[in-house]
Short mmCIF file of C-alpha atoms and ligand atoms in Angstrom, two decimals:
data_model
loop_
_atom_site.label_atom_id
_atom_site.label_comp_id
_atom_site.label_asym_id
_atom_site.label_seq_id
_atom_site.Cartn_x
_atom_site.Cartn_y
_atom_site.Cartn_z
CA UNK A 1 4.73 6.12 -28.63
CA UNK A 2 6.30 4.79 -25.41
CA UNK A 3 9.80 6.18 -24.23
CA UNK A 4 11.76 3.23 -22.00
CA UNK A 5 14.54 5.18 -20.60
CA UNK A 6 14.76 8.75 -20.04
CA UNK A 7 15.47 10.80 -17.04
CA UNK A 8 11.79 13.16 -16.02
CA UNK A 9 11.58 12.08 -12.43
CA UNK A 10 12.56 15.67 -10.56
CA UNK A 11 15.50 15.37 -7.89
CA UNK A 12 17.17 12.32 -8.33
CA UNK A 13 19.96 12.30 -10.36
CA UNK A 14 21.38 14.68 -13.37
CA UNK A 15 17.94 14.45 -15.21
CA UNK A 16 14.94 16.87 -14.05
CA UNK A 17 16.64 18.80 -10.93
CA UNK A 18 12.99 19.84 -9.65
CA UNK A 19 9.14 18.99 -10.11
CA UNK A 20 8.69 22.77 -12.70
CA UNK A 21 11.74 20.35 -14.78
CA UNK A 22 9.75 17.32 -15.09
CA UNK A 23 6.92 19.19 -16.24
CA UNK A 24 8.41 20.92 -19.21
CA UNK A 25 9.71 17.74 -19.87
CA UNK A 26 6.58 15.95 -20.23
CA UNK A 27 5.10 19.01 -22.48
CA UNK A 28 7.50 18.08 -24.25
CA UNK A 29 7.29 14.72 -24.51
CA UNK A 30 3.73 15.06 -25.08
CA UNK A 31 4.24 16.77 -28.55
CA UNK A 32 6.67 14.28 -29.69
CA UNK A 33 3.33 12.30 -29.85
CA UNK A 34 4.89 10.31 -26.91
CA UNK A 35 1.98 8.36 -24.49
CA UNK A 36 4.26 6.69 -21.65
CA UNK A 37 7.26 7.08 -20.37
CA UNK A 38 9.55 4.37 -18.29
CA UNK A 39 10.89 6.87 -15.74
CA UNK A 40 15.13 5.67 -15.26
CA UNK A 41 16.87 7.07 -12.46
CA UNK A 42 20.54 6.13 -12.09
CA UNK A 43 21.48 3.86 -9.69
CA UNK A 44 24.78 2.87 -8.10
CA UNK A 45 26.54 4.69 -11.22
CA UNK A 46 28.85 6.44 -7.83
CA UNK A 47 26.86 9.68 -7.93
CA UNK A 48 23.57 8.51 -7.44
CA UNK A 49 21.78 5.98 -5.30
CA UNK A 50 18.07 5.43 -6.09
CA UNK A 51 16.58 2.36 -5.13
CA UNK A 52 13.06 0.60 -6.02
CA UNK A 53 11.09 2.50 -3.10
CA UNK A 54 12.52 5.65 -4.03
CA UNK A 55 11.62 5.10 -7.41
CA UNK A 56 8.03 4.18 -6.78
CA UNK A 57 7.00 6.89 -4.72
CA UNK A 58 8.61 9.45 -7.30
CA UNK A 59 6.49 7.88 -9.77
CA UNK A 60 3.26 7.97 -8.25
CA UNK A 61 4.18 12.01 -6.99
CA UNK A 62 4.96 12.69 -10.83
CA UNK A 63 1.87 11.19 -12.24
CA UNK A 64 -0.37 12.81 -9.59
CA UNK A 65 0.95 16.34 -10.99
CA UNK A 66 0.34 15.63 -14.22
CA UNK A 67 -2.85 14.82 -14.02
CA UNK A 68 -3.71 17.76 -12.07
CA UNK A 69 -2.00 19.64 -14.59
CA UNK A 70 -4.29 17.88 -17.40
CA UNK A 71 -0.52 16.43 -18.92
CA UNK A 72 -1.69 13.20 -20.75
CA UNK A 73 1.11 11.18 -20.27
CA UNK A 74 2.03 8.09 -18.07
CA UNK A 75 4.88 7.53 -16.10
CA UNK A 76 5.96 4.31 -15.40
CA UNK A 77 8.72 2.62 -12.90
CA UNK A 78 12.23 1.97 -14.14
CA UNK A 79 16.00 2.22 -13.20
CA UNK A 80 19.13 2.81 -14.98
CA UNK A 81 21.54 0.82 -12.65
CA UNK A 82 25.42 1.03 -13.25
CA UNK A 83 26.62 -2.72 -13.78
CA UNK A 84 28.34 -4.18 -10.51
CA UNK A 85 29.76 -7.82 -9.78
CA UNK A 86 27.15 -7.74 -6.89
CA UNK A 87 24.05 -6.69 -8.99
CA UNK A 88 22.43 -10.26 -8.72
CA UNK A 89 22.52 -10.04 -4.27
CA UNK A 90 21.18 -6.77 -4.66
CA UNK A 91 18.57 -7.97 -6.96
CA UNK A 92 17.54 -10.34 -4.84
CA UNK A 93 18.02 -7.93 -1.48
CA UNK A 94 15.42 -5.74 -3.60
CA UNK A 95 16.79 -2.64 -4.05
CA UNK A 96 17.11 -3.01 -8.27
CA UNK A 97 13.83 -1.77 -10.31
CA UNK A 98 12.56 -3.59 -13.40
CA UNK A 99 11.26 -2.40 -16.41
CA UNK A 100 7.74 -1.58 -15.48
CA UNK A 101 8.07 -3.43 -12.47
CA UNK A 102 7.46 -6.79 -13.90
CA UNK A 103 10.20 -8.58 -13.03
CA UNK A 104 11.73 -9.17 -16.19
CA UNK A 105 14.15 -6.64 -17.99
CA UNK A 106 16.53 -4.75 -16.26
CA UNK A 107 18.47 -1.74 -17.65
CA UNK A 108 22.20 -2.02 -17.54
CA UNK A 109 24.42 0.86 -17.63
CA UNK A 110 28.42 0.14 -18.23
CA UNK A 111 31.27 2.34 -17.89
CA UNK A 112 31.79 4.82 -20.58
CA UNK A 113 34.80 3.52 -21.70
CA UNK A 114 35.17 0.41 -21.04
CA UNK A 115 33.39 -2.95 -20.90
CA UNK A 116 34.21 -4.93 -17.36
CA UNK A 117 35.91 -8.24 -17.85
CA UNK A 118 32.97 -9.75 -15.47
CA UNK A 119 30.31 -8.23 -18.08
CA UNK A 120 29.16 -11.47 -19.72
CA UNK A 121 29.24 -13.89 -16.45
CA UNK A 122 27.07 -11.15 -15.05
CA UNK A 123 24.85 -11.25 -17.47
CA UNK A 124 24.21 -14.65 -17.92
CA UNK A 125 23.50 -14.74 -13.89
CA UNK A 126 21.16 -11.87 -14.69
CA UNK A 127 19.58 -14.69 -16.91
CA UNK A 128 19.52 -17.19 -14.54
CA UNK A 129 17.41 -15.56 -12.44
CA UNK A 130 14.86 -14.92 -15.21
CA UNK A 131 15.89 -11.39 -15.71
CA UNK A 132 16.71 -10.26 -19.52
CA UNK A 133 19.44 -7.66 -19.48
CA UNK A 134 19.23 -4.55 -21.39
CA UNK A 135 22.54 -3.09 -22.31
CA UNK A 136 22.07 0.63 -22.78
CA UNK A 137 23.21 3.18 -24.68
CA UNK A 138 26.02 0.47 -26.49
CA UNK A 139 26.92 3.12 -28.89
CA UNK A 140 28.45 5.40 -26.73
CA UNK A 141 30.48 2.96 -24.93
CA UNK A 142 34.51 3.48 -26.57
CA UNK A 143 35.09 -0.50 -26.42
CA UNK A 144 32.41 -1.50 -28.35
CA UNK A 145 32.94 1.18 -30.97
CA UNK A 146 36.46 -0.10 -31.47
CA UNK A 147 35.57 -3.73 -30.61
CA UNK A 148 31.96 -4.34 -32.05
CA UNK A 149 32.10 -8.10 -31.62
CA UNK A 150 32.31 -7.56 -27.89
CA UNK A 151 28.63 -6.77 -27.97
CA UNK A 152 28.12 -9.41 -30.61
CA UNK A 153 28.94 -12.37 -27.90
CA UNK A 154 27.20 -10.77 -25.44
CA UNK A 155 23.89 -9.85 -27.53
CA UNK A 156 24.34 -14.00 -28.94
CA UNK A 157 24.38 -14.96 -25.61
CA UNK A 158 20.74 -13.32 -24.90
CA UNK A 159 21.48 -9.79 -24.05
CA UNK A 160 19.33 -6.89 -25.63
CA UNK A 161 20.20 -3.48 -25.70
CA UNK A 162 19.07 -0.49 -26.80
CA UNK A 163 20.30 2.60 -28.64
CA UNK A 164 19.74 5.93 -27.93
CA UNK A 165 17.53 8.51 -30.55
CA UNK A 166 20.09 11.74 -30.29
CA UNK A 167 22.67 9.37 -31.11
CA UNK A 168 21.05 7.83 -34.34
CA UNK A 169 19.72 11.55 -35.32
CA UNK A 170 23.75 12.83 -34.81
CA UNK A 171 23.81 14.84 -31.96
CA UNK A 172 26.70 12.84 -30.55
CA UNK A 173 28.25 13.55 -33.60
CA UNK A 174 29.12 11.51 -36.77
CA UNK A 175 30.95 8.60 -35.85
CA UNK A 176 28.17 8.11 -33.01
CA UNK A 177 25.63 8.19 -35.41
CA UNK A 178 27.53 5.87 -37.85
CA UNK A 179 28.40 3.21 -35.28
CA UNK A 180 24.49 3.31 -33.98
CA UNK A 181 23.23 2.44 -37.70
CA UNK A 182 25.63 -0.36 -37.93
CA UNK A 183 23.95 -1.19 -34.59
CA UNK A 184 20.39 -1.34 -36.29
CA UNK A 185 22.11 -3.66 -39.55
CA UNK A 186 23.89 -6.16 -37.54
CA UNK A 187 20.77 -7.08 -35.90
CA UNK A 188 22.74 -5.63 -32.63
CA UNK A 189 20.14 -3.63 -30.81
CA UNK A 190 16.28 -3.66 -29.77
CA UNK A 191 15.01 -1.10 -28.95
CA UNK A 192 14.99 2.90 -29.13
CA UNK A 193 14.85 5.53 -26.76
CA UNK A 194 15.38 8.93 -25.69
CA UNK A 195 17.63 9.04 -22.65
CA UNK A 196 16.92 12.46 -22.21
CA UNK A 197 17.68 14.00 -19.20
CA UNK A 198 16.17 17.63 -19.71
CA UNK A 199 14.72 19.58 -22.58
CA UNK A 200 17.87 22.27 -23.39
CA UNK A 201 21.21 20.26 -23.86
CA UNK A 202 19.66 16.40 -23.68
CA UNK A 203 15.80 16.26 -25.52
CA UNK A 204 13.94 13.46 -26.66
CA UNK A 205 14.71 13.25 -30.25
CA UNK A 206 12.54 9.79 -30.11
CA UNK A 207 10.29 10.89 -33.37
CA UNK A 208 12.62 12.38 -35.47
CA UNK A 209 14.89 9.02 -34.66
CA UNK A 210 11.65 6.96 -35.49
CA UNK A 211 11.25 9.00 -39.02
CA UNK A 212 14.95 8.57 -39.61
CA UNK A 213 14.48 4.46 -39.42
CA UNK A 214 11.45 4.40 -41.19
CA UNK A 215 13.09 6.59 -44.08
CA UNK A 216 16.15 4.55 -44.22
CA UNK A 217 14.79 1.15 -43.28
CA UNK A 218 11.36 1.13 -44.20
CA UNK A 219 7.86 0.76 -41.67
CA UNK A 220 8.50 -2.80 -40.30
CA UNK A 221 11.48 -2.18 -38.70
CA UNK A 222 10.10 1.44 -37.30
CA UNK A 223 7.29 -1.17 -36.03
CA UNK A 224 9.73 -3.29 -34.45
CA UNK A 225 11.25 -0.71 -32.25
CA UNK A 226 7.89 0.21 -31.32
CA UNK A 227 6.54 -3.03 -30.22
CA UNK A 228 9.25 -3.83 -28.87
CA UNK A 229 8.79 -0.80 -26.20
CA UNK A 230 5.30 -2.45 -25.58
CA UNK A 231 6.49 -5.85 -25.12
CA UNK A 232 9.18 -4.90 -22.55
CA UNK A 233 6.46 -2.41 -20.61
CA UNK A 234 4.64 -5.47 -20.84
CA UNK A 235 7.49 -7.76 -19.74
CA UNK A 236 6.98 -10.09 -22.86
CA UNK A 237 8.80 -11.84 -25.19
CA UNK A 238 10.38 -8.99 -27.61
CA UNK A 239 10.68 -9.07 -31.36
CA UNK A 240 14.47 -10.28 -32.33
CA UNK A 241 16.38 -10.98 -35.55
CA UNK A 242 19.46 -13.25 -35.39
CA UNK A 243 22.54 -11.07 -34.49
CA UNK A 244 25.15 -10.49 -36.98
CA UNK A 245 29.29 -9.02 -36.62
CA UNK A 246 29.29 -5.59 -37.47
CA UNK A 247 31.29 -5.85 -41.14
CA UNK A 248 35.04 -4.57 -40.66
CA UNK A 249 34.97 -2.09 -44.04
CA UNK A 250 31.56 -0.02 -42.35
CA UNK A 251 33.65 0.66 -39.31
CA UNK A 252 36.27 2.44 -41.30
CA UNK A 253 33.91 5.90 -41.48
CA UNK A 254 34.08 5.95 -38.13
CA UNK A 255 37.64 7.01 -37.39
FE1 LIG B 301 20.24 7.24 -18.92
#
């Protein structure tokens, strides 16, 4: 099981605080039944600043301790960067991470509450330059729970995203967990992870999430999710249904 976005690497942002933090996190992780992990710092979100280099070095540190402390588990290169109308000049200066390195989908964080009027020009430059956004955590964000077909336009007009498992299992509460399954039947999201940032208040959740979906909508699309997370490690062409508007009367349990 791969995990794209979660926070192990120790001392960078609000996730792991120090290298004993990153290693409980990867036990972790390993009993989950998870293999590899696509290590996300935040970047630019106005707390943290961690750039590609940063990242890189962090990653090769981290795997070099787990292997020395027999950990079977790979850590691989990512960012979580906060969306900003300059985000394509920085791409290109070379301070923004892709998925895996390869060049080819970037994780985009947006404001909690909001959803910038610049959002979908942004991303469409994003795809200009061959990148494929990833919009992340879209359940959490307050516009697009009371304005679904917001992320509709933006997921027609080639965005992916991806929803997060302590959301879908309800630890965000009930209304989180409601608006992330109308994610998954509107065709709205692509893939699954754990976001989590430590292993007390913000776990991994990812295989209890991945039981959940399977229970409720059967192996396939449990599959989906999963190859998905290969094909973007990869930085291939992911699995994706046509998107559909989130139907009015299944938002009424949310408020
Ligand atoms: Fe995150």
């Amino acid at each position: 099981m791969i995990d794209i976005h979660c926070h192990i690497l120790p001392s960078l942002d609000d996730g792991a605080s120090h290298m004993t933090e990153s290693v409980e996190m990867a036990r972790e992780a390993v009993k989950q039944g998870i293999t590899t992990i696509v290590a996300t710092p935040h970047h630019l979100n106005g707390s943290f600043e961690n750039d590609k280099t940063t990242i890189l070095n962090k990653v090769i540190e981290l795997n070099e301790r787990l292997a020395k402390e027999g950990i079977d588990l790979t850590i691989l290169p990512g960012q979580e960067c906060r969306i900003i109308g300059e985000l394509v000049a920085e791409y290109n200066k070379g301070s923004i991470l892709t998925a895996n390195d390869k060049g080819k989908y970037i994780f985009i964080e947006l404001p909690s509450n909001s959803v910038p009027l610049y959002t979908e020009k942004l991303l469409f430059d994003l795809q200009l330059n061959g990148l494929i956004p990833v919009i992340v955590h879209p359940e959490r964000n307050a516009e697009f729970i009371s304005n679904p077909d917001k992320l509709y336009q933006l997921v027609k007009k080639g965005a992916c995203t991806q929803i997060t498992a302590s959301s879908l299992v309800g630890k965000f509460g009930k209304n989180i967990k409601k608006f992330t399954h109308n994610l998954i039947e509107a065709n709205l999201t692509h893939f699954i992870a754990s976001d989590a940032h430590n292993i007390k208040t913000r776990s991994f959740f990812l295989a209890e999430a991945y039981e959940e979906i399977e229970a409720k909508y059967g192996k396939s699309i449990r599959y989906m999710f999963m190859e998905n997370a290969e094909l973007l490690v990869e930085g291939e062409t992911i699995y994706k249904e046509a998107p559909e508007r989130v139907k009015k009367k299944k938002l009424f349990g949310i408020f």
